[in-house]
Tab-separated table of C-alpha atoms and ligand atoms in Angstrom:
chain	number	residue	atom	x	y	z
P	1	UNK	CA	19.433	94.931	-30.605
P	2	UNK	CA	17.184	97.715	-29.748
P	3	UNK	CA	15.826	97.497	-26.223
P	4	UNK	CA	13.964	99.394	-23.539
P	5	UNK	CA	10.449	100.696	-23.245
P	6	UNK	CA	9.641	103.330	-25.813
P	7	UNK	CA	7.348	106.322	-26.000
P	8	UNK	CA	4.902	104.251	-27.852
P	9	UNK	CA	4.668	101.958	-24.905
P	10	UNK	CA	3.322	104.588	-22.634
P	11	UNK	CA	-0.392	104.043	-23.182
P	12	UNK	CA	-0.142	100.242	-22.947
P	13	UNK	CA	1.807	100.611	-19.745
P	14	UNK	CA	-0.835	102.894	-18.299
P	15	UNK	CA	-3.627	100.522	-19.044
P	16	UNK	CA	-1.857	97.358	-17.908
P	17	UNK	CA	-0.451	99.182	-14.837
P	18	UNK	CA	-3.995	99.930	-13.667
P	19	UNK	CA	-4.977	96.290	-14.072
P	20	UNK	CA	-1.892	95.088	-12.313
P	21	UNK	CA	-2.351	97.398	-9.363
P	22	UNK	CA	-6.052	96.315	-9.069
P	23	UNK	CA	-4.965	92.738	-8.980
P	24	UNK	CA	-2.353	93.414	-6.283
P	25	UNK	CA	-4.877	95.486	-4.265
P	26	UNK	CA	-7.348	92.613	-4.419
P	27	UNK	CA	-4.642	90.240	-3.235
P	28	UNK	CA	-4.211	92.370	-0.095
P	29	UNK	CA	-7.987	92.676	0.386
P	30	UNK	CA	-8.271	88.851	0.466
P	31	UNK	CA	-4.858	88.005	1.951
P	32	UNK	CA	-6.427	86.635	5.117
P	33	UNK	CA	-8.453	84.066	3.199
P	34	UNK	CA	-5.375	82.178	2.074
P	35	UNK	CA	-3.720	79.566	4.258
P	36	UNK	CA	-0.542	81.342	5.497
P	37	UNK	CA	1.631	78.349	4.611
P	38	UNK	CA	1.432	77.059	1.103
P	39	UNK	CA	-0.330	73.682	0.978
P	40	UNK	CA	1.199	72.439	-2.290
P	41	UNK	CA	3.367	69.344	-2.711
P	42	UNK	CA	6.909	69.458	-4.204
P	43	UNK	CA	6.853	69.654	-8.013
P	44	UNK	CA	3.232	70.903	-8.151
P	45	UNK	CA	3.923	73.523	-10.681
P	46	UNK	CA	5.332	71.255	-13.360
P	47	UNK	CA	1.945	69.502	-13.379
P	48	UNK	CA	0.167	72.805	-14.136
P	49	UNK	CA	2.471	74.424	-16.738
P	50	UNK	CA	3.703	73.127	-20.101
P	51	UNK	CA	7.226	71.784	-20.580
P	52	UNK	CA	8.339	74.521	-22.897
P	53	UNK	CA	7.743	78.214	-23.117
P	54	UNK	CA	4.386	79.307	-24.641
P	55	UNK	CA	4.579	80.048	-28.426
P	56	UNK	CA	1.766	82.545	-28.406
P	57	UNK	CA	1.308	85.529	-26.198
P	58	UNK	CA	-1.395	85.501	-23.452
P	59	UNK	CA	-3.472	88.590	-22.621
P	60	UNK	CA	-2.569	90.221	-19.326
P	61	UNK	CA	-5.913	89.019	-18.005
P	62	UNK	CA	-5.006	85.327	-18.821
P	63	UNK	CA	-1.674	85.825	-17.230
P	64	UNK	CA	-3.358	87.192	-14.032
P	65	UNK	CA	-5.836	84.305	-14.075
P	66	UNK	CA	-2.831	81.943	-14.134
P	67	UNK	CA	-1.200	83.750	-11.217
P	68	UNK	CA	-4.458	83.487	-9.338
P	69	UNK	CA	-5.072	79.747	-9.970
P	70	UNK	CA	-1.567	78.297	-10.279
P	71	UNK	CA	0.928	80.625	-8.488
P	72	UNK	CA	-0.886	81.983	-5.479
P	73	UNK	CA	-1.557	78.374	-4.076
P	74	UNK	CA	2.228	77.991	-4.147
P	75	UNK	CA	2.869	81.165	-2.148
P	76	UNK	CA	3.595	81.350	1.550
P	77	UNK	CA	1.993	84.590	2.418
P	78	UNK	CA	4.784	86.593	4.227
P	79	UNK	CA	2.675	89.734	4.180
P	80	UNK	CA	-0.355	88.067	5.847
P	81	UNK	CA	-1.246	89.549	9.250
P	82	UNK	CA	-1.258	85.915	10.380
P	83	UNK	CA	2.314	85.203	9.371
P	84	UNK	CA	4.660	84.644	12.338
P	85	UNK	CA	7.494	82.451	10.982
P	86	UNK	CA	11.206	83.277	10.621
P	87	UNK	CA	11.249	87.086	10.907
P	88	UNK	CA	8.924	89.911	9.918
P	89	UNK	CA	9.434	90.872	6.291
P	90	UNK	CA	6.839	93.619	6.143
P	91	UNK	CA	6.428	95.962	3.281
P	92	UNK	CA	4.172	98.931	3.292
P	93	UNK	CA	2.364	101.120	0.775
P	94	UNK	CA	5.409	103.406	0.795
P	95	UNK	CA	7.731	100.494	0.292
P	96	UNK	CA	5.615	99.043	-2.518
P	97	UNK	CA	5.336	102.379	-4.329
P	98	UNK	CA	9.070	103.012	-4.072
P	99	UNK	CA	9.678	99.551	-5.581
P	100	UNK	CA	7.253	100.356	-8.325
P	101	UNK	CA	9.008	103.638	-9.202
P	102	UNK	CA	12.437	101.938	-8.998
P	103	UNK	CA	11.162	99.219	-11.416
P	104	UNK	CA	9.659	101.883	-13.649
P	105	UNK	CA	12.813	103.890	-13.999
P	106	UNK	CA	14.945	100.801	-13.987
P	107	UNK	CA	18.359	102.445	-13.669
P	108	UNK	CA	21.557	100.735	-12.860
P	109	UNK	CA	23.704	102.682	-10.402
P	110	UNK	CA	27.027	100.885	-10.103
P	111	UNK	CA	29.052	104.027	-10.463
P	112	UNK	CA	28.251	107.691	-9.991
P	113	UNK	CA	28.016	108.494	-13.724
P	114	UNK	CA	25.646	105.622	-14.458
P	115	UNK	CA	22.914	107.546	-12.629
P	116	UNK	CA	24.194	110.229	-10.295
P	117	UNK	CA	20.826	110.429	-8.571
P	118	UNK	CA	20.949	106.765	-7.496
P	119	UNK	CA	24.311	107.173	-5.694
P	120	UNK	CA	23.645	110.598	-4.291
P	121	UNK	CA	20.195	109.652	-2.969
P	122	UNK	CA	21.480	106.416	-1.442
P	123	UNK	CA	24.334	108.274	0.323
P	124	UNK	CA	21.945	110.885	1.671
P	125	UNK	CA	19.269	108.497	2.796
P	126	UNK	CA	21.792	106.220	4.490
P	127	UNK	CA	23.031	109.316	6.355
P	128	UNK	CA	19.457	110.096	7.356
P	129	UNK	CA	19.029	106.573	8.654
P	130	UNK	CA	22.329	106.684	10.485
P	131	UNK	CA	21.029	109.810	12.194
P	132	UNK	CA	17.671	108.194	12.990
P	133	UNK	CA	19.667	105.310	14.604
P	134	UNK	CA	21.974	107.880	16.300
P	135	UNK	CA	25.068	106.212	14.941
P	136	UNK	CA	28.279	108.088	15.622
P	137	UNK	CA	29.192	110.661	12.975
P	138	UNK	CA	32.089	108.555	11.792
P	139	UNK	CA	29.591	106.342	9.984
P	140	UNK	CA	28.280	109.340	7.890
P	141	UNK	CA	29.369	109.681	4.258
P	142	UNK	CA	30.422	113.330	4.980
P	143	UNK	CA	33.532	111.958	6.710
P	144	UNK	CA	35.690	108.830	6.049
P	145	UNK	CA	32.792	106.408	6.415
P	146	UNK	CA	29.475	105.878	4.881
P	147	UNK	CA	26.442	103.726	4.314
P	148	UNK	CA	25.677	101.416	1.435
P	149	UNK	CA	22.759	99.205	0.640
P	150	UNK	CA	23.621	95.532	0.398
P	151	UNK	CA	21.185	92.752	-0.699
P	152	UNK	CA	21.333	90.897	2.591
P	153	UNK	CA	23.050	90.749	5.957
P	154	UNK	CA	25.081	87.818	4.686
P	155	UNK	CA	26.705	90.001	2.027
P	156	UNK	CA	27.103	92.767	4.626
P	157	UNK	CA	29.139	90.585	6.947
P	158	UNK	CA	31.116	89.135	4.071
P	159	UNK	CA	32.224	92.468	2.649
P	160	UNK	CA	33.088	93.650	6.175
P	161	UNK	CA	35.181	90.521	6.678
P	162	UNK	CA	36.951	90.993	3.329
P	163	UNK	CA	37.898	94.564	4.285
P	164	UNK	CA	39.050	93.403	7.693
P	165	UNK	CA	40.975	90.434	6.274
P	166	UNK	CA	42.814	92.540	3.767
P	167	UNK	CA	43.603	95.277	6.220
P	168	UNK	CA	45.364	92.686	8.500
P	169	UNK	CA	47.055	91.012	5.510
P	170	UNK	CA	48.435	94.358	4.320
P	171	UNK	CA	50.103	94.565	7.676
P	172	UNK	CA	51.318	90.995	8.266
P	173	UNK	CA	51.709	89.657	4.739
P	174	UNK	CA	49.297	87.671	2.614
P	175	UNK	CA	51.024	84.330	3.345
P	176	UNK	CA	49.596	84.510	6.928
P	177	UNK	CA	46.020	84.227	5.922
P	178	UNK	CA	45.881	80.726	7.623
P	179	UNK	CA	46.553	82.406	10.998
P	180	UNK	CA	43.659	84.888	10.943
P	181	UNK	CA	40.979	84.204	13.602
P	182	UNK	CA	37.334	85.290	13.444
P	183	UNK	CA	35.204	85.351	16.632
P	184	UNK	CA	31.444	85.102	17.156
P	185	UNK	CA	29.105	83.343	19.509
P	186	UNK	CA	27.236	80.070	19.144
P	187	UNK	CA	24.192	82.242	18.662
P	188	UNK	CA	25.644	84.110	15.705
P	189	UNK	CA	23.828	83.648	12.417
P	190	UNK	CA	25.312	81.030	10.104
P	191	UNK	CA	26.046	83.952	7.670
P	192	UNK	CA	29.381	84.436	9.469
P	193	UNK	CA	30.362	80.735	8.817
P	194	UNK	CA	29.616	81.201	5.171
P	195	UNK	CA	31.496	84.474	5.046
P	196	UNK	CA	34.555	82.728	6.553
P	197	UNK	CA	34.303	79.975	3.958
P	198	UNK	CA	34.225	82.447	1.184
P	199	UNK	CA	36.895	84.687	2.669
P	200	UNK	CA	39.342	81.800	3.014
P	201	UNK	CA	39.519	81.838	6.816
P	202	UNK	CA	40.940	78.542	8.057
P	203	UNK	CA	37.917	76.418	9.176
P	204	UNK	CA	39.480	75.865	12.546
P	205	UNK	CA	39.927	79.584	13.091
P	206	UNK	CA	36.263	80.551	13.113
P	207	UNK	CA	35.473	80.579	16.846
P	208	UNK	CA	31.785	80.297	17.839
P	209	UNK	CA	32.260	80.977	21.555
P	210	UNK	CA	29.927	79.242	23.960
P	211	UNK	CA	27.045	81.175	25.607
P	212	UNK	CA	24.536	80.156	28.178
P	213	UNK	CA	21.103	80.880	29.540
P	214	UNK	CA	22.547	82.639	32.635
P	215	UNK	CA	23.679	85.424	30.322
P	216	UNK	CA	20.572	85.301	28.133
P	217	UNK	CA	22.818	83.762	25.499
P	218	UNK	CA	24.930	86.884	25.124
P	219	UNK	CA	28.615	86.576	24.287
P	220	UNK	CA	30.586	87.279	27.519
P	221	UNK	CA	33.533	89.675	27.307
P	222	UNK	CA	35.497	87.313	29.512
P	223	UNK	CA	35.145	84.450	27.103
P	224	UNK	CA	36.219	86.701	24.196
P	225	UNK	CA	39.194	87.945	26.209
P	226	UNK	CA	40.201	84.399	27.072
P	227	UNK	CA	39.963	83.118	23.448
P	228	UNK	CA	41.979	86.188	22.054
P	229	UNK	CA	44.680	85.697	24.697
P	230	UNK	CA	44.914	82.025	23.989
P	231	UNK	CA	45.138	82.612	20.251
P	232	UNK	CA	47.806	85.220	20.631
P	233	UNK	CA	49.819	82.851	22.794
P	234	UNK	CA	49.919	80.204	19.947
P	235	UNK	CA	50.855	82.715	17.348
P	236	UNK	CA	47.411	83.217	15.652
P	237	UNK	CA	46.168	86.620	14.590
P	238	UNK	CA	42.766	87.790	16.075
P	239	UNK	CA	41.157	89.640	13.199
P	240	UNK	CA	37.432	89.967	13.297
P	241	UNK	CA	34.530	89.897	15.786
P	242	UNK	CA	30.928	89.653	14.740
P	243	UNK	CA	28.570	90.582	17.586
P	244	UNK	CA	24.816	90.421	17.344
P	245	UNK	CA	21.966	92.579	18.458
P	246	UNK	CA	18.995	90.241	18.287
P	247	UNK	CA	20.341	86.833	17.453
P	248	UNK	CA	18.238	84.569	15.280
P	249	UNK	CA	17.503	81.707	17.645
P	250	UNK	CA	17.514	83.416	20.971
P	251	UNK	CA	17.270	87.272	20.301
P	252	UNK	CA	20.429	87.581	22.377
P	253	UNK	CA	22.021	90.973	22.606
P	254	UNK	CA	25.805	90.942	22.930
P	255	UNK	CA	27.355	93.555	25.296
P	256	UNK	CA	28.741	95.852	22.584
P	257	UNK	CA	30.642	98.322	24.693
P	258	UNK	CA	32.714	95.745	26.600
P	259	UNK	CA	33.300	93.588	23.527
P	260	UNK	CA	34.215	96.650	21.525
P	261	UNK	CA	36.871	97.618	24.081
P	262	UNK	CA	38.472	94.204	23.709
P	263	UNK	CA	38.544	94.575	19.907
P	264	UNK	CA	40.040	98.054	20.139
P	265	UNK	CA	42.924	97.017	22.333
P	266	UNK	CA	43.728	93.959	20.032
P	267	UNK	CA	43.378	95.560	16.525
P	268	UNK	CA	40.285	93.433	15.802
P	269	UNK	CA	37.645	94.641	13.214
P	270	UNK	CA	34.334	94.846	15.063
P	271	UNK	CA	31.162	94.203	13.101
P	272	UNK	CA	27.697	94.413	14.516
P	273	UNK	CA	24.959	92.273	13.019
P	274	UNK	CA	21.684	93.879	13.990
P	275	UNK	CA	19.858	92.575	10.958
P	276	UNK	CA	16.596	91.884	12.651
P	277	UNK	CA	16.455	94.077	15.696
P	278	UNK	CA	18.361	97.077	14.404
P	279	UNK	CA	15.186	98.679	13.063
P	280	UNK	CA	13.735	98.994	16.488
P	281	UNK	CA	16.651	101.148	17.617
P	282	UNK	CA	15.286	104.198	15.734
P	283	UNK	CA	12.867	104.384	18.734
P	284	UNK	CA	14.516	106.254	21.529
P	285	UNK	CA	13.212	103.750	24.059
P	286	UNK	CA	15.091	100.898	22.334
P	287	UNK	CA	18.147	102.780	21.262
P	288	UNK	CA	20.161	101.472	24.264
P	289	UNK	CA	20.280	98.083	22.638
P	290	UNK	CA	22.975	99.457	20.360
P	291	UNK	CA	24.913	101.426	22.959
P	292	UNK	CA	28.554	100.678	22.258
P	293	UNK	CA	28.082	100.930	18.533
P	294	UNK	CA	30.636	103.765	18.681
P	295	UNK	CA	33.224	101.048	19.071
P	296	UNK	CA	32.259	99.230	15.875
P	297	UNK	CA	33.950	99.375	12.475
P	298	UNK	CA	30.862	98.235	10.706
P	299	UNK	CA	27.156	98.003	11.555
P	300	UNK	CA	24.278	96.346	9.663
P	301	UNK	CA	20.510	96.215	9.868
P	302	UNK	CA	17.945	94.839	7.381
P	303	UNK	CA	15.462	97.386	6.379
P	304	UNK	CA	13.630	94.641	4.608
P	305	UNK	CA	12.910	92.857	7.904
P	306	UNK	CA	11.186	95.250	10.299
P	307	UNK	CA	11.456	98.551	8.500
P	308	UNK	CA	8.486	98.466	6.116
P	309	UNK	CA	10.745	98.102	3.138
P	310	UNK	CA	10.404	95.504	0.349
P	311	UNK	CA	13.009	92.719	0.084
P	312	UNK	CA	15.933	93.207	-0.466
P	313	UNK	CA	17.392	96.122	1.396
P	314	UNK	CA	20.122	95.614	3.897
P	315	UNK	CA	21.801	98.754	5.299
P	316	UNK	CA	25.511	98.600	6.050
P	317	UNK	CA	27.664	101.404	7.437
P	318	UNK	CA	31.430	101.476	7.782
P	319	UNK	CA	33.721	103.946	9.463
P	320	UNK	CA	36.547	103.607	6.983
P	321	UNK	CA	35.194	103.245	3.513
P	322	UNK	CA	38.685	103.053	2.022
P	323	UNK	CA	39.127	99.634	3.688
P	324	UNK	CA	36.090	98.336	1.789
P	325	UNK	CA	37.174	99.983	-1.412
P	326	UNK	CA	40.712	98.516	-1.182
P	327	UNK	CA	39.269	95.046	-1.018
P	328	UNK	CA	36.568	95.409	-3.614
P	329	UNK	CA	37.521	97.837	-6.242
P	330	UNK	CA	38.682	97.112	-9.823
P	331	UNK	CA	39.215	99.783	-12.246
P	332	UNK	CA	39.166	98.454	-15.852
P	333	UNK	CA	39.390	100.996	-18.600
P	334	UNK	CA	35.619	100.839	-19.443
P	335	UNK	CA	34.669	101.793	-15.835
P	336	UNK	CA	37.156	104.612	-15.303
P	337	UNK	CA	35.883	107.914	-14.076
P	338	UNK	CA	36.783	111.196	-15.768
P	339	UNK	CA	39.781	112.743	-14.151
P	340	UNK	CA	37.664	115.676	-12.971
P	341	UNK	CA	35.243	113.329	-11.053
P	342	UNK	CA	37.771	110.747	-9.940
P	343	UNK	CA	38.189	111.853	-6.349
P	344	UNK	CA	34.856	113.537	-5.807
P	345	UNK	CA	32.361	110.809	-6.389
P	346	UNK	CA	31.315	107.513	-4.719
P	347	UNK	CA	31.209	104.454	-6.954
P	348	UNK	CA	29.119	101.872	-5.041
P	349	UNK	CA	30.492	99.104	-7.291
P	350	UNK	CA	33.585	99.274	-5.083
P	351	UNK	CA	31.587	98.755	-1.837
P	352	UNK	CA	29.939	95.408	-2.889
P	353	UNK	CA	30.454	92.104	-4.564
P	354	UNK	CA	28.705	92.506	-7.877
P	355	UNK	CA	29.249	95.218	-10.367
P	356	UNK	CA	25.583	95.971	-11.335
P	357	UNK	CA	23.266	97.305	-8.728
P	358	UNK	CA	19.693	98.215	-8.626
P	359	UNK	CA	18.259	101.520	-7.536
P	360	UNK	CA	15.933	101.353	-4.527
P	361	UNK	CA	13.609	104.082	-3.685
P	362	UNK	CA	11.139	104.395	-0.746
P	363	UNK	CA	8.347	107.005	-0.616
P	364	UNK	CA	8.402	107.932	3.009
P	365	UNK	CA	5.444	110.365	2.832
P	366	UNK	CA	2.797	107.677	2.166
M	1	PLP	C1	18.017	87.608	9.179
M	1	PLP	C2	19.309	87.635	9.834
M	1	PLP	C3	20.512	87.357	9.158
M	1	PLP	C4	20.477	86.826	7.735
M	1	PLP	O1	19.967	87.778	6.926
M	1	PLP	P1	20.135	87.729	5.334
M	1	PLP	O2	19.818	89.171	5.042
M	1	PLP	O3	19.059	86.888	4.830
M	1	PLP	O4	21.457	87.346	4.966
M	1	PLP	C5	21.750	87.446	9.774
M	1	PLP	N1	21.713	87.814	11.091
M	1	PLP	C6	20.674	88.114	11.868
M	1	PLP	C7	20.741	88.587	13.167
M	1	PLP	C8	19.373	88.012	11.162
M	1	PLP	O5	18.267	88.406	11.879
């Protein structure tokens, strides 16, 4: 089957594109006139649309009219200036235009050869962002580490946990998976629990350590130390700590340096989830919130939350990319690199769960 946009589609694209951008611009012009929270009842859309797909094409204008009258009422307006729920998910003109260009070029960048620009730009921009956050050099792609865009913080903590799990299991033997212990606090996002479920960590070995208001709900190094010591005594294997900078329910900031020291002396992989608050740390006056990140094995922040970038864009850095790759790479015949490129290129398919991956592009100059 022949696919793809063709040269003869260019003029139609130009004309429709103008109309579409006008529609979106009007949406933003009027965004404050909508109720922020959608007022529809469950199942509202089935009442408005037919049971089967339309058999005749609509004009673009008819489609946009439907979007206006049937879809917008079912939208909760995350981009509204009056939206204060969950977390900020703010785009920007730069974010929007980047998204448009990515959609326009529509490349798939799972390995270097599938679009060298996709991989090389991502590596470079992740290095820029690492420098903006003043992350230690070990997280840069010029050394043993590097950054990769994941869809969400949940995927970021999962792939970090998989890398950590397999690193320990290579040392102690696969049959001991039931003994691995993962630590977090009772303020840590539920993403860690899901990651443990997927990674096959024994449900009783995922320790959400208690925090309290005296400590502003931060995880205390003493309680981590105590838990690790107890687990070692009964023959378990402390393997992974997820600390948070800006926890979801209490915006708690865990003391990274002290926690990091404990992980280092016990061979525990140290992951930092700064999904929401990490963006703020590009400002020198807030950088101190991630002091201690030099002890971490992996660090994550969601650019799609507070960094003016469209959903989804979650930035993950690791110090030892080979640990990720050992857990996540497969190399079937149809994906093999040329011998001449084999050791000199990054294939992001080996840093993530899916094979396919989209290209994301921001236009920082807007
Ligand atoms: C938002 C958030 C998450 C979950 O993010 P997803 O990207 O939706 O998986 C996890 N941890 C923290 C601290 C968050 O703010």
